[in-house]
Tab-separated table of C-alpha atoms in Angstrom:
chain	number	residue	atom	x	y	z
A	6	MET	CA	-85.842	-52.645	-8.694
A	7	ASN	CA	-85.313	-49.735	-11.120
A	8	ASN	CA	-82.017	-51.407	-12.358
A	9	LEU	CA	-83.900	-54.698	-12.961
A	10	ALA	CA	-86.540	-52.855	-14.999
A	11	THR	CA	-83.803	-51.112	-16.979
A	12	LEU	CA	-82.164	-54.502	-17.800
A	13	ARG	CA	-85.461	-56.076	-18.891
A	14	ARG	CA	-86.422	-53.128	-21.197
A	15	PRO	CA	-84.080	-54.106	-24.080
A	16	PHE	CA	-85.316	-57.667	-23.935
A	17	LEU	CA	-88.957	-56.510	-24.104
A	18	TYR	CA	-88.096	-54.278	-27.138
A	19	LEU	CA	-86.503	-57.293	-28.803
A	20	LEU	CA	-89.531	-59.447	-28.039
A	21	CYS	CA	-91.889	-56.871	-29.518
A	22	PHE	CA	-89.735	-56.560	-32.597
A	23	LEU	CA	-89.687	-60.348	-33.151
A	24	ASN	CA	-93.473	-60.388	-32.789
A	25	LEU	CA	-93.841	-57.790	-35.452
A	26	LEU	CA	-91.701	-59.880	-37.743
A	27	TYR	CA	-93.499	-63.130	-37.049
A	28	LEU	CA	-97.222	-62.070	-36.713
A	29	PRO	CA	-97.746	-60.863	-40.270
A	30	GLY	CA	-96.616	-64.307	-41.534
A	31	VAL	CA	-99.150	-65.965	-39.221
A	32	ALA	CA	-101.917	-63.648	-40.406
A	33	ILE	CA	-101.179	-64.298	-44.055
A	34	ALA	CA	-101.222	-68.115	-43.398
A	35	GLN	CA	-104.621	-67.760	-41.622
A	36	ASP	CA	-106.111	-65.675	-44.374
A	37	LYS	CA	-104.996	-67.891	-47.156
A	38	SER	CA	-108.130	-69.390	-48.738
A	39	PRO	CA	-108.255	-73.067	-49.646
A	40	VAL	CA	-108.751	-74.039	-53.250
A	41	ILE	CA	-112.360	-75.236	-53.563
A	42	ALA	CA	-113.718	-77.543	-56.272
A	43	ILE	CA	-117.410	-77.908	-56.807
A	44	THR	CA	-117.873	-81.173	-58.746
A	45	HIS	CA	-120.561	-83.044	-60.663
A	46	ALA	CA	-123.089	-80.224	-60.461
A	47	LYS	CA	-125.253	-78.694	-63.144
A	48	ILE	CA	-123.612	-75.318	-63.758
A	49	PHE	CA	-125.440	-72.310	-65.064
A	50	THR	CA	-122.591	-69.985	-66.101
A	51	LEU	CA	-125.039	-67.530	-67.852
A	52	SER	CA	-122.246	-66.752	-70.317
A	53	GLY	CA	-123.128	-69.848	-72.377
A	54	ALA	CA	-124.999	-73.073	-72.320
A	55	ALA	CA	-125.534	-74.904	-68.987
A	56	ILE	CA	-123.057	-77.619	-68.113
A	57	ASP	CA	-124.848	-80.755	-67.084
A	58	ASP	CA	-121.928	-82.372	-65.187
A	59	GLY	CA	-119.441	-79.614	-64.557
A	60	THR	CA	-116.681	-78.631	-62.190
A	61	LEU	CA	-116.048	-75.117	-60.858
A	62	ILE	CA	-112.739	-74.290	-59.253
A	63	ILE	CA	-112.363	-71.347	-56.777
A	64	ARG	CA	-108.901	-70.009	-55.927
A	65	ASP	CA	-107.893	-66.782	-54.129
A	66	GLY	CA	-111.430	-65.460	-54.144
A	67	LYS	CA	-111.959	-65.827	-57.794
A	68	ILE	CA	-113.221	-68.341	-60.262
A	69	ALA	CA	-110.072	-70.184	-61.575
A	70	ASN	CA	-111.766	-72.634	-63.972
A	71	VAL	CA	-115.210	-73.890	-64.983
A	72	GLY	CA	-116.211	-76.553	-67.369
A	73	ALA	CA	-117.068	-80.210	-67.956
A	74	ALA	CA	-113.377	-81.110	-68.197
A	75	ALA	CA	-111.962	-78.762	-65.489
A	76	GLU	CA	-109.350	-80.694	-63.479
A	77	VAL	CA	-109.574	-80.728	-59.680
A	78	PRO	CA	-106.231	-79.387	-58.174
A	79	ALA	CA	-104.423	-81.649	-55.731
A	80	GLY	CA	-105.369	-80.809	-52.172
A	81	ALA	CA	-108.514	-78.914	-53.096
A	82	GLN	CA	-111.477	-78.926	-50.781
A	83	VAL	CA	-114.126	-80.810	-52.744
A	84	ILE	CA	-117.905	-80.252	-52.605
A	85	ASP	CA	-119.851	-82.935	-54.283
A	86	GLY	CA	-122.608	-81.147	-56.292
A	87	LYS	CA	-124.361	-84.164	-57.674
A	88	GLY	CA	-128.090	-83.446	-57.886
A	89	LEU	CA	-127.426	-79.679	-57.194
A	90	GLN	CA	-127.256	-76.622	-59.383
A	91	VAL	CA	-124.611	-73.769	-59.424
A	92	TYR	CA	-125.439	-70.159	-60.287
A	93	PRO	CA	-123.817	-66.800	-60.032
A	94	GLY	CA	-124.974	-65.073	-56.884
A	95	LEU	CA	-128.046	-62.819	-57.351
A	96	PHE	CA	-127.581	-59.043	-57.611
A	97	ASP	CA	-130.116	-56.659	-56.157
A	98	PRO	CA	-129.354	-53.272	-57.952
A	99	VAL	CA	-131.408	-50.920	-55.786
A	100	THR	CA	-131.654	-51.434	-51.985
A	101	GLN	CA	-131.397	-49.635	-48.695
A	102	MET	CA	-129.125	-52.455	-47.448
A	103	GLY	CA	-127.057	-51.379	-44.437
A	104	LEU	CA	-128.606	-47.880	-44.510
A	105	SER	CA	-131.810	-48.688	-42.777
A	106	GLU	CA	-132.411	-51.134	-39.938
A	107	ILE	CA	-135.800	-50.371	-38.429
A	108	ALA	CA	-137.692	-47.826	-40.585
A	109	ALA	CA	-139.871	-46.680	-37.763
A	110	VAL	CA	-136.864	-45.901	-35.511
A	111	ARG	CA	-135.150	-42.859	-36.947
A	112	ALA	CA	-131.956	-43.466	-35.019
A	113	THR	CA	-131.384	-46.721	-37.052
A	114	VAL	CA	-131.966	-45.052	-40.439
A	115	ASP	CA	-129.096	-43.317	-42.359
A	116	SER	CA	-130.458	-43.477	-45.879
A	117	SER	CA	-130.700	-39.779	-46.609
A	118	GLU	CA	-129.409	-36.363	-45.666
A	119	LEU	CA	-131.166	-32.959	-45.160
A	120	GLY	CA	-131.159	-30.646	-48.170
A	121	ALA	CA	-132.045	-31.169	-51.817
A	122	PHE	CA	-128.546	-31.477	-53.240
A	123	ASN	CA	-126.118	-33.968	-51.511
A	124	PRO	CA	-123.867	-35.285	-54.335
A	125	ASP	CA	-120.929	-35.768	-51.870
A	126	VAL	CA	-122.923	-38.281	-49.798
A	127	VAL	CA	-121.489	-41.865	-50.409
A	128	ALA	CA	-123.653	-44.781	-49.272
A	129	ALA	CA	-120.645	-46.934	-48.341
A	130	GLU	CA	-119.734	-44.475	-45.544
A	131	ALA	CA	-123.021	-45.212	-43.830
A	132	VAL	CA	-123.453	-48.952	-44.404
A	133	LEU	CA	-123.741	-50.983	-41.213
A	134	PRO	CA	-121.922	-54.235	-41.781
A	135	SER	CA	-123.749	-55.916	-38.800
A	136	SER	CA	-127.202	-55.216	-40.119
A	137	GLU	CA	-129.622	-58.065	-39.455
A	138	HIS	CA	-130.986	-57.567	-42.980
A	139	ILE	CA	-127.752	-58.712	-44.528
A	140	PRO	CA	-127.676	-62.430	-43.508
A	141	VAL	CA	-131.381	-62.765	-44.129
A	142	THR	CA	-130.930	-61.438	-47.662
A	143	ARG	CA	-127.905	-63.600	-48.557
A	144	ALA	CA	-129.623	-66.690	-47.276
A	145	ALA	CA	-131.946	-66.232	-50.291
A	146	GLY	CA	-128.929	-66.387	-52.710
A	147	ILE	CA	-128.234	-62.709	-52.985
A	148	THR	CA	-124.525	-62.152	-52.692
A	149	HIS	CA	-124.057	-58.542	-53.634
A	150	VAL	CA	-126.332	-55.434	-53.780
A	151	LEU	CA	-126.258	-51.756	-54.638
A	152	ALA	CA	-126.828	-49.588	-51.488
A	153	VAL	CA	-128.618	-46.514	-52.834
A	154	PRO	CA	-129.227	-43.414	-50.676
A	155	ALA	CA	-132.504	-41.451	-50.988
A	156	SER	CA	-134.052	-44.057	-53.282
A	157	GLY	CA	-137.505	-44.646	-51.618
A	158	GLY	CA	-138.933	-48.031	-50.836
A	159	MET	CA	-140.873	-49.393	-47.887
A	160	ASP	CA	-137.858	-49.169	-45.541
A	161	PHE	CA	-137.023	-45.556	-46.528
A	162	SER	CA	-137.742	-42.575	-44.344
A	163	GLY	CA	-136.637	-39.051	-44.500
A	164	PRO	CA	-136.256	-36.468	-47.317
A	165	SER	CA	-135.187	-37.763	-50.700
A	166	GLY	CA	-133.898	-34.564	-52.204
A	167	ILE	CA	-133.020	-34.194	-55.841
A	168	LEU	CA	-129.317	-35.311	-55.768
A	169	GLY	CA	-129.386	-37.987	-53.117
A	170	GLY	CA	-125.744	-39.062	-53.244
A	171	GLN	CA	-123.625	-41.846	-54.668
A	172	ALA	CA	-124.769	-45.479	-54.675
A	173	SER	CA	-122.207	-48.139	-53.571
A	174	ALA	CA	-121.928	-51.821	-54.631
A	175	ILE	CA	-121.258	-54.101	-51.727
A	176	HIS	CA	-120.826	-57.760	-51.025
A	177	LEU	CA	-123.140	-59.212	-48.420
A	178	ALA	CA	-120.371	-60.424	-46.132
A	179	GLY	CA	-117.639	-58.779	-44.177
A	180	TRP	CA	-116.577	-57.363	-40.826
A	181	THR	CA	-116.068	-53.831	-42.175
A	182	ILE	CA	-117.219	-51.866	-45.131
A	183	ASN	CA	-113.645	-52.299	-46.637
A	184	ASP	CA	-114.304	-56.047	-46.549
A	185	MET	CA	-117.656	-55.634	-48.201
A	186	LEU	CA	-116.883	-53.074	-50.791
A	187	LEU	CA	-117.294	-54.065	-54.487
A	188	LYS	CA	-117.155	-50.506	-55.781
A	189	LYS	CA	-117.486	-47.390	-53.690
A	190	SER	CA	-119.095	-45.066	-56.250
A	191	VAL	CA	-121.261	-46.709	-58.916
A	192	ALA	CA	-123.875	-44.058	-59.791
A	193	MET	CA	-125.204	-40.669	-58.748
A	194	VAL	CA	-128.815	-40.777	-57.465
A	195	LEU	CA	-131.104	-38.335	-59.117
A	196	ASN	CA	-134.689	-38.065	-57.938
A	197	TRP	CA	-136.272	-36.467	-60.974
A	198	PRO	CA	-138.634	-33.638	-59.898
A	199	GLU	CA	-142.362	-34.119	-60.552
A	200	ILE	CA	-145.111	-31.675	-61.482
A	201	GLN	CA	-147.220	-32.296	-58.319
A	202	THR	CA	-150.642	-30.719	-58.278
A	203	GLN	CA	-151.558	-32.586	-55.043
A	204	SER	CA	-150.022	-32.590	-51.605
A	205	PHE	CA	-150.769	-34.352	-48.452
A	206	ASP	CA	-151.368	-32.403	-45.187
A	207	LEU	CA	-150.234	-34.512	-42.322
A	208	SER	CA	-151.886	-32.264	-39.768
A	209	THR	CA	-155.370	-32.921	-41.229
A	210	PHE	CA	-154.699	-36.192	-43.143
A	211	THR	CA	-156.282	-34.624	-46.237
A	212	ARG	CA	-155.179	-34.024	-49.780
A	213	LYS	CA	-154.679	-30.433	-51.006
A	214	GLN	CA	-154.986	-29.396	-54.606
A	215	LYS	CA	-152.536	-26.918	-56.235
A	216	PRO	CA	-152.996	-25.048	-59.486
A	217	TYR	CA	-151.139	-26.617	-62.357
A	218	SER	CA	-149.350	-23.322	-63.174
A	219	GLU	CA	-148.006	-23.133	-59.594
A	220	ALA	CA	-146.830	-26.836	-59.701
A	221	LYS	CA	-145.179	-26.314	-63.080
A	222	GLN	CA	-143.341	-23.225	-61.717
A	223	GLU	CA	-141.962	-25.196	-58.793
A	224	TYR	CA	-140.914	-28.060	-61.141
A	225	GLU	CA	-139.025	-25.624	-63.402
A	226	LYS	CA	-137.352	-24.026	-60.446
A	227	GLN	CA	-136.000	-27.452	-59.353
A	228	VAL	CA	-134.806	-28.338	-62.828
A	229	ASN	CA	-133.073	-24.987	-63.071
A	230	GLU	CA	-131.409	-25.502	-59.768
A	231	LEU	CA	-130.132	-28.863	-60.987
A	232	THR	CA	-128.785	-27.260	-64.192
A	233	ASP	CA	-127.105	-24.651	-62.194
A	234	TRP	CA	-125.325	-27.245	-60.007
A	235	LEU	CA	-124.104	-29.086	-63.207
A	236	ASP	CA	-122.869	-25.813	-64.774
A	237	ARG	CA	-120.981	-24.920	-61.590
A	238	ALA	CA	-119.406	-28.364	-61.536
A	239	ARG	CA	-118.188	-27.953	-65.081
A	240	HIS	CA	-116.630	-24.613	-64.298
A	241	TYR	CA	-115.156	-26.080	-61.152
A	242	ALA	CA	-113.629	-28.937	-63.288
A	243	GLN	CA	-111.995	-26.347	-65.596
A	244	ALA	CA	-110.409	-24.724	-62.526
A	245	LEU	CA	-108.994	-27.991	-61.147
A	246	GLY	CA	-105.265	-28.029	-61.396
A	247	HIS	CA	-104.900	-24.318	-62.153
A	248	GLY	CA	-103.617	-21.720	-59.733
A	249	GLY	CA	-102.047	-22.078	-56.341
A	250	PRO	CA	-103.671	-23.056	-53.033
A	251	GLY	CA	-104.603	-19.525	-52.355
A	252	ASP	CA	-106.433	-19.174	-55.731
A	253	PHE	CA	-108.601	-22.329	-55.444
A	254	GLN	CA	-110.985	-23.435	-52.754
A	255	ARG	CA	-112.102	-27.094	-52.758
A	256	ASP	CA	-115.875	-27.756	-52.844
A	257	VAL	CA	-116.676	-31.332	-51.978
A	258	LYS	CA	-120.204	-31.227	-53.543
A	259	LEU	CA	-118.871	-29.939	-56.892
A	260	ASP	CA	-115.925	-32.308	-56.622
A	261	ALA	CA	-118.442	-35.153	-56.482
A	262	LEU	CA	-120.360	-33.881	-59.490
A	263	VAL	CA	-117.319	-33.561	-61.775
A	264	PRO	CA	-117.375	-37.324	-62.826
A	265	VAL	CA	-121.007	-36.965	-63.646
A	266	THR	CA	-120.482	-34.002	-65.989
A	267	ARG	CA	-117.674	-35.859	-67.755
A	268	GLY	CA	-119.864	-38.936	-68.289
A	269	GLU	CA	-117.574	-41.065	-66.116
A	270	LEU	CA	-120.222	-41.719	-63.439
A	271	PRO	CA	-123.788	-42.425	-64.546
A	272	VAL	CA	-126.913	-40.893	-63.025
A	273	LEU	CA	-129.446	-43.306	-61.549
A	274	VAL	CA	-132.648	-41.381	-62.334
A	275	LEU	CA	-135.651	-42.349	-60.307
A	276	ALA	CA	-138.802	-41.527	-62.254
A	277	ASP	CA	-142.137	-43.300	-62.726
A	278	ARG	CA	-144.603	-41.367	-64.928
A	279	ALA	CA	-144.017	-41.442	-68.675
A	280	ARG	CA	-143.995	-37.636	-68.792
A	281	ASP	CA	-141.225	-37.456	-66.115
A	282	ILE	CA	-139.179	-40.184	-67.901
A	283	ARG	CA	-139.351	-38.275	-71.181
A	284	ASN	CA	-138.299	-35.055	-69.452
A	285	ALA	CA	-135.421	-36.792	-67.715
A	286	ILE	CA	-134.179	-38.359	-70.933
A	287	GLU	CA	-134.291	-34.978	-72.633
A	288	PHE	CA	-132.401	-33.274	-69.777
A	289	CYS	CA	-129.751	-35.943	-69.584
A	290	GLU	CA	-129.218	-35.898	-73.322
A	291	LYS	CA	-128.828	-32.083	-73.286
A	292	GLN	CA	-126.469	-32.168	-70.310
A	293	LYS	CA	-124.626	-35.188	-71.803
A	294	LEU	CA	-125.150	-37.305	-68.832
A	295	LYS	CA	-124.997	-41.142	-68.826
A	296	MET	CA	-128.522	-42.201	-67.658
A	297	ILE	CA	-129.908	-45.302	-65.983
A	298	LEU	CA	-133.658	-45.203	-65.364
A	299	ALA	CA	-134.918	-46.610	-62.063
A	300	SER	CA	-138.325	-47.396	-60.622
A	301	ALA	CA	-139.940	-46.718	-63.941
A	302	ALA	CA	-143.536	-47.681	-63.305
A	303	GLU	CA	-144.620	-46.342	-66.786
A	304	ALA	CA	-141.463	-47.459	-68.698
A	305	TYR	CA	-143.722	-49.516	-71.013
A	306	LYS	CA	-145.312	-46.210	-72.365
A	307	VAL	CA	-141.878	-45.032	-73.571
A	308	LYS	CA	-140.193	-48.325	-74.376
A	309	ASP	CA	-139.366	-47.357	-77.967
A	310	LEU	CA	-137.715	-44.155	-76.739
A	311	LEU	CA	-135.718	-46.053	-74.172
A	312	ARG	CA	-134.542	-48.579	-76.793
A	313	SER	CA	-133.569	-45.887	-79.342
A	314	LYS	CA	-131.531	-44.033	-76.737
A	315	GLY	CA	-130.009	-47.181	-75.291
A	316	ILE	CA	-131.149	-46.411	-71.773
A	317	PRO	CA	-131.251	-49.393	-69.405
A	318	VAL	CA	-133.936	-49.744	-66.692
A	319	ILE	CA	-133.981	-51.074	-63.157
A	320	LEU	CA	-137.590	-51.876	-62.472
A	321	GLY	CA	-139.278	-51.563	-59.165
A	322	PRO	CA	-140.958	-54.529	-57.408
A	323	THR	CA	-143.407	-56.474	-59.655
A	324	LEU	CA	-145.298	-57.585	-56.505
A	325	SER	CA	-146.655	-54.121	-55.772
A	326	LEU	CA	-149.869	-52.285	-56.592
A	327	PRO	CA	-150.219	-50.416	-59.880
A	328	ARG	CA	-149.534	-46.715	-59.691
A	329	GLU	CA	-152.963	-45.587	-61.016
A	330	GLU	CA	-156.286	-46.931	-59.803
A	331	ASP	CA	-157.434	-47.561	-63.381
A	332	ASP	CA	-154.340	-49.601	-64.258
A	333	PRO	CA	-154.725	-53.453	-64.754
A	334	TYR	CA	-154.039	-55.339	-61.591
A	335	ASP	CA	-151.089	-57.047	-63.354
A	336	ARG	CA	-149.537	-53.858	-64.808
A	337	ASN	CA	-146.281	-54.227	-62.958
A	338	LEU	CA	-146.165	-57.983	-63.609
A	339	SER	CA	-146.576	-57.782	-67.399
A	340	GLN	CA	-144.289	-54.703	-67.939
A	341	PRO	CA	-140.939	-56.747	-67.960
A	342	ALA	CA	-142.212	-58.897	-70.832
A	343	GLU	CA	-143.165	-55.802	-72.812
A	344	LEU	CA	-139.709	-54.245	-72.259
A	345	ALA	CA	-137.900	-57.435	-73.184
A	346	ALA	CA	-139.966	-57.730	-76.392
A	347	ALA	CA	-138.999	-54.161	-77.201
A	348	GLY	CA	-135.338	-54.701	-76.800
A	349	VAL	CA	-134.887	-52.678	-73.592
A	350	LYS	CA	-132.279	-53.973	-71.180
A	351	PHE	CA	-133.613	-54.063	-67.681
A	352	ALA	CA	-133.026	-55.609	-64.189
A	353	PHE	CA	-135.187	-56.176	-61.188
A	354	GLY	CA	-134.587	-54.288	-57.963
A	355	SER	CA	-136.259	-54.525	-54.560
A	356	PHE	CA	-135.832	-50.871	-53.589
A	357	ASP	CA	-135.985	-52.191	-50.068
A	358	ASN	CA	-134.381	-54.087	-47.189
A	359	SER	CA	-137.112	-56.141	-45.651
A	360	PHE	CA	-138.066	-57.810	-48.912
A	361	SER	CA	-134.785	-57.789	-50.825
A	362	ARG	CA	-134.792	-61.463	-50.074
A	363	ARG	CA	-137.770	-61.893	-52.417
A	364	LEU	CA	-135.859	-60.511	-55.435
A	365	GLY	CA	-135.958	-63.962	-57.161
A	366	GLN	CA	-139.717	-64.246	-56.745
A	367	GLN	CA	-140.197	-60.764	-58.156
A	368	ALA	CA	-138.582	-61.985	-61.394
A	369	ALA	CA	-140.429	-65.364	-61.202
A	370	ASN	CA	-143.790	-63.671	-61.137
A	371	ALA	CA	-142.901	-61.693	-64.361
A	372	VAL	CA	-142.149	-65.161	-65.976
A	373	ALA	CA	-145.701	-66.143	-65.174
A	374	HIS	CA	-146.770	-63.040	-67.124
A	375	GLY	CA	-144.843	-63.615	-70.339
A	376	LEU	CA	-141.155	-62.887	-69.600
A	377	PRO	CA	-138.830	-65.674	-70.780
A	378	HIS	CA	-137.241	-67.534	-67.882
A	379	ASP	CA	-133.689	-67.020	-69.141
A	380	GLU	CA	-134.294	-63.325	-69.309
A	381	ALA	CA	-135.741	-63.231	-65.801
A	382	LEU	CA	-132.606	-65.079	-64.456
A	383	LYS	CA	-130.312	-62.724	-66.230
A	384	ALA	CA	-132.257	-59.731	-64.935
A	385	VAL	CA	-131.144	-60.640	-61.398
A	386	THR	CA	-127.593	-61.638	-62.261
A	387	VAL	CA	-125.974	-60.558	-65.543
A	388	TYR	CA	-128.006	-57.532	-66.520
A	389	PRO	CA	-127.708	-55.505	-63.304
A	390	ALA	CA	-123.906	-56.015	-63.472
A	391	GLU	CA	-123.828	-54.863	-67.082
A	392	ILE	CA	-126.107	-51.853	-66.382
A	393	LEU	CA	-123.981	-50.705	-63.444
A	394	GLY	CA	-120.547	-51.299	-65.119
A	395	LEU	CA	-119.555	-54.298	-62.998
A	396	ALA	CA	-119.860	-57.063	-65.553
A	397	ASP	CA	-116.094	-57.546	-65.559
A	398	ARG	CA	-116.285	-58.602	-61.921
A	399	VAL	CA	-119.550	-60.306	-61.249
A	400	GLY	CA	-122.680	-61.558	-63.049
A	401	THR	CA	-121.578	-64.759	-64.670
A	402	LEU	CA	-119.391	-67.854	-63.796
A	403	GLU	CA	-116.265	-67.165	-65.815
A	404	SER	CA	-112.575	-67.506	-65.081
A	405	GLY	CA	-111.165	-64.441	-63.455
A	406	LYS	CA	-114.458	-63.096	-61.997
A	407	ILE	CA	-115.136	-62.777	-58.281
A	408	ALA	CA	-116.352	-66.088	-56.886
A	409	ASN	CA	-119.822	-64.937	-55.720
A	410	VAL	CA	-121.508	-68.349	-56.206
A	411	ILE	CA	-124.608	-70.169	-54.957
A	412	ILE	CA	-125.282	-73.823	-54.904
A	413	THR	CA	-128.962	-74.688	-54.805
A	414	ASN	CA	-131.335	-77.667	-55.026
A	415	GLY	CA	-133.393	-76.015	-57.807
A	416	ASP	CA	-134.308	-72.853	-59.698
A	417	PRO	CA	-133.230	-69.790	-57.543
A	418	LEU	CA	-136.320	-67.919	-58.852
A	419	GLU	CA	-138.614	-70.431	-57.058
A	420	VAL	CA	-139.657	-69.713	-53.556
A	421	THR	CA	-139.345	-73.387	-52.528
A	422	THR	CA	-135.674	-73.644	-53.703
A	423	GLU	CA	-133.053	-73.976	-50.911
A	424	VAL	CA	-129.574	-72.475	-51.057
A	425	ARG	CA	-127.287	-75.218	-49.851
A	426	TYR	CA	-123.858	-73.393	-50.115
A	427	LEU	CA	-123.045	-69.772	-50.671
A	428	PHE	CA	-119.712	-68.229	-51.536
A	429	ILE	CA	-118.857	-64.571	-51.349
A	430	LYS	CA	-115.398	-63.610	-52.697
A	431	GLY	CA	-114.562	-67.262	-52.678
A	432	GLN	CA	-115.326	-67.685	-49.063
A	433	LEU	CA	-117.901	-70.332	-47.885
A	434	THR	CA	-120.370	-68.005	-46.085
A	435	SER	CA	-122.842	-68.978	-43.334
A	436	LEU	CA	-126.496	-69.186	-44.212
A	437	ASP	CA	-127.590	-68.656	-40.530
A	438	ASN	CA	-129.778	-65.641	-39.924
A	439	LYS	CA	-132.311	-64.170	-37.501
A	440	HIS	CA	-135.245	-65.680	-39.449
A	441	LYS	CA	-133.750	-69.145	-39.303
A	442	ALA	CA	-132.929	-68.764	-35.599
A	443	LEU	CA	-136.451	-67.684	-34.746
A	444	TYR	CA	-137.914	-70.478	-36.816
A	445	GLN	CA	-135.794	-73.114	-34.983
A	446	LYS	CA	-136.583	-71.566	-31.617
A	447	TYR	CA	-140.317	-71.635	-32.031
A	448	SER	CA	-140.589	-74.838	-33.959
A	449	ASN	CA	-138.763	-76.535	-30.949
A	450	ARG	CA	-141.113	-74.941	-28.415
A	451	PRO	CA	-142.404	-77.462	-25.868
A	452	LYS	CA	-145.962	-78.417	-26.482
A	453	ALA	CA	-148.663	-77.440	-23.990
A	454	GLN	CA	-149.513	-80.235	-21.608
């Protein structure tokens, strides 16, 4: 028996070796994407005029050609788009996507870390690819998002800190985070400190007042701590590459801040009040940081300053209550039109998971309050890509860009519009999701006798 096993062993080794040679070829053949041609559709490239009867070619995950005279390659899989419209996939630039599943269940939330300064935290490392929020969101035409740690929103729970970590751009399809990743580190999250004269006591459910001088002192302490972190990061950067292993000790937090101090990685500054926005702009200018303003409930009060400094804005949901009780009911709805008229580049963000799928309608309601439709559409496609430094990859339908494409039966900003086909990285992606499954289940429920 032992002799027989000995004789068989070389044969088994040879068989395993041949499998290793053969299987990679099989895998490549299976992964090879077909060439896809979308024909006779109205194509909104958002890089030029709409094409009334156009063709869009997808090859190897990218847009190969688009135009009225684009030729359909032999053997291409053809989708007849007659009567349909083609757009770039929508982009939600501030979400908790993949970081929070059920906000009320702490074990399913990984959107923040303990401590006020966590620059080494990277959102991509915590994203859950199997999140039920992802298929629900992409069914609304959103193909890629920015997962932002410690950024607030209805689905957020836990401490936000000051430096919340690094935001990651992800595609809304993939088995693993490596499949989903668009860019691992897009911006550093900075929750700008506020001068808070009120606090809420959870034990008594009452508000407590604090002297302004005390609140100001706490604010200045936080800003000084932030300054100290940046100064230390600059000194750390100077030490990089000098001395031997015994003379230099790596610090992952300072390591993460080095690109910020060099202006290579922008800071996504979350601030709402006009005073805080001004203070944040002054600080970033002094520290020579590349700033993107986010949330920005009172951006309209400092729109001229934002324009003059060239600071883009990612606005919070328009369909939310005004910040102050004396504000007009439509304050958040009318602000986008004011910023557009002032020449401030902005995008819409959901700052959420549960209602990220309503990103298009957030923009549409701003149209009803004075924002030009073209600007609203660009504010959920082109502008977020430009603001976050991803415009060379996504945002418009142009040759060479990633084929994140949606085919609809109407305007993607309208709640009644249906997404008929959706491509992520050139792959036709399922529109099935939990909401649809529950709808079908209960709509087919047997009627009571």
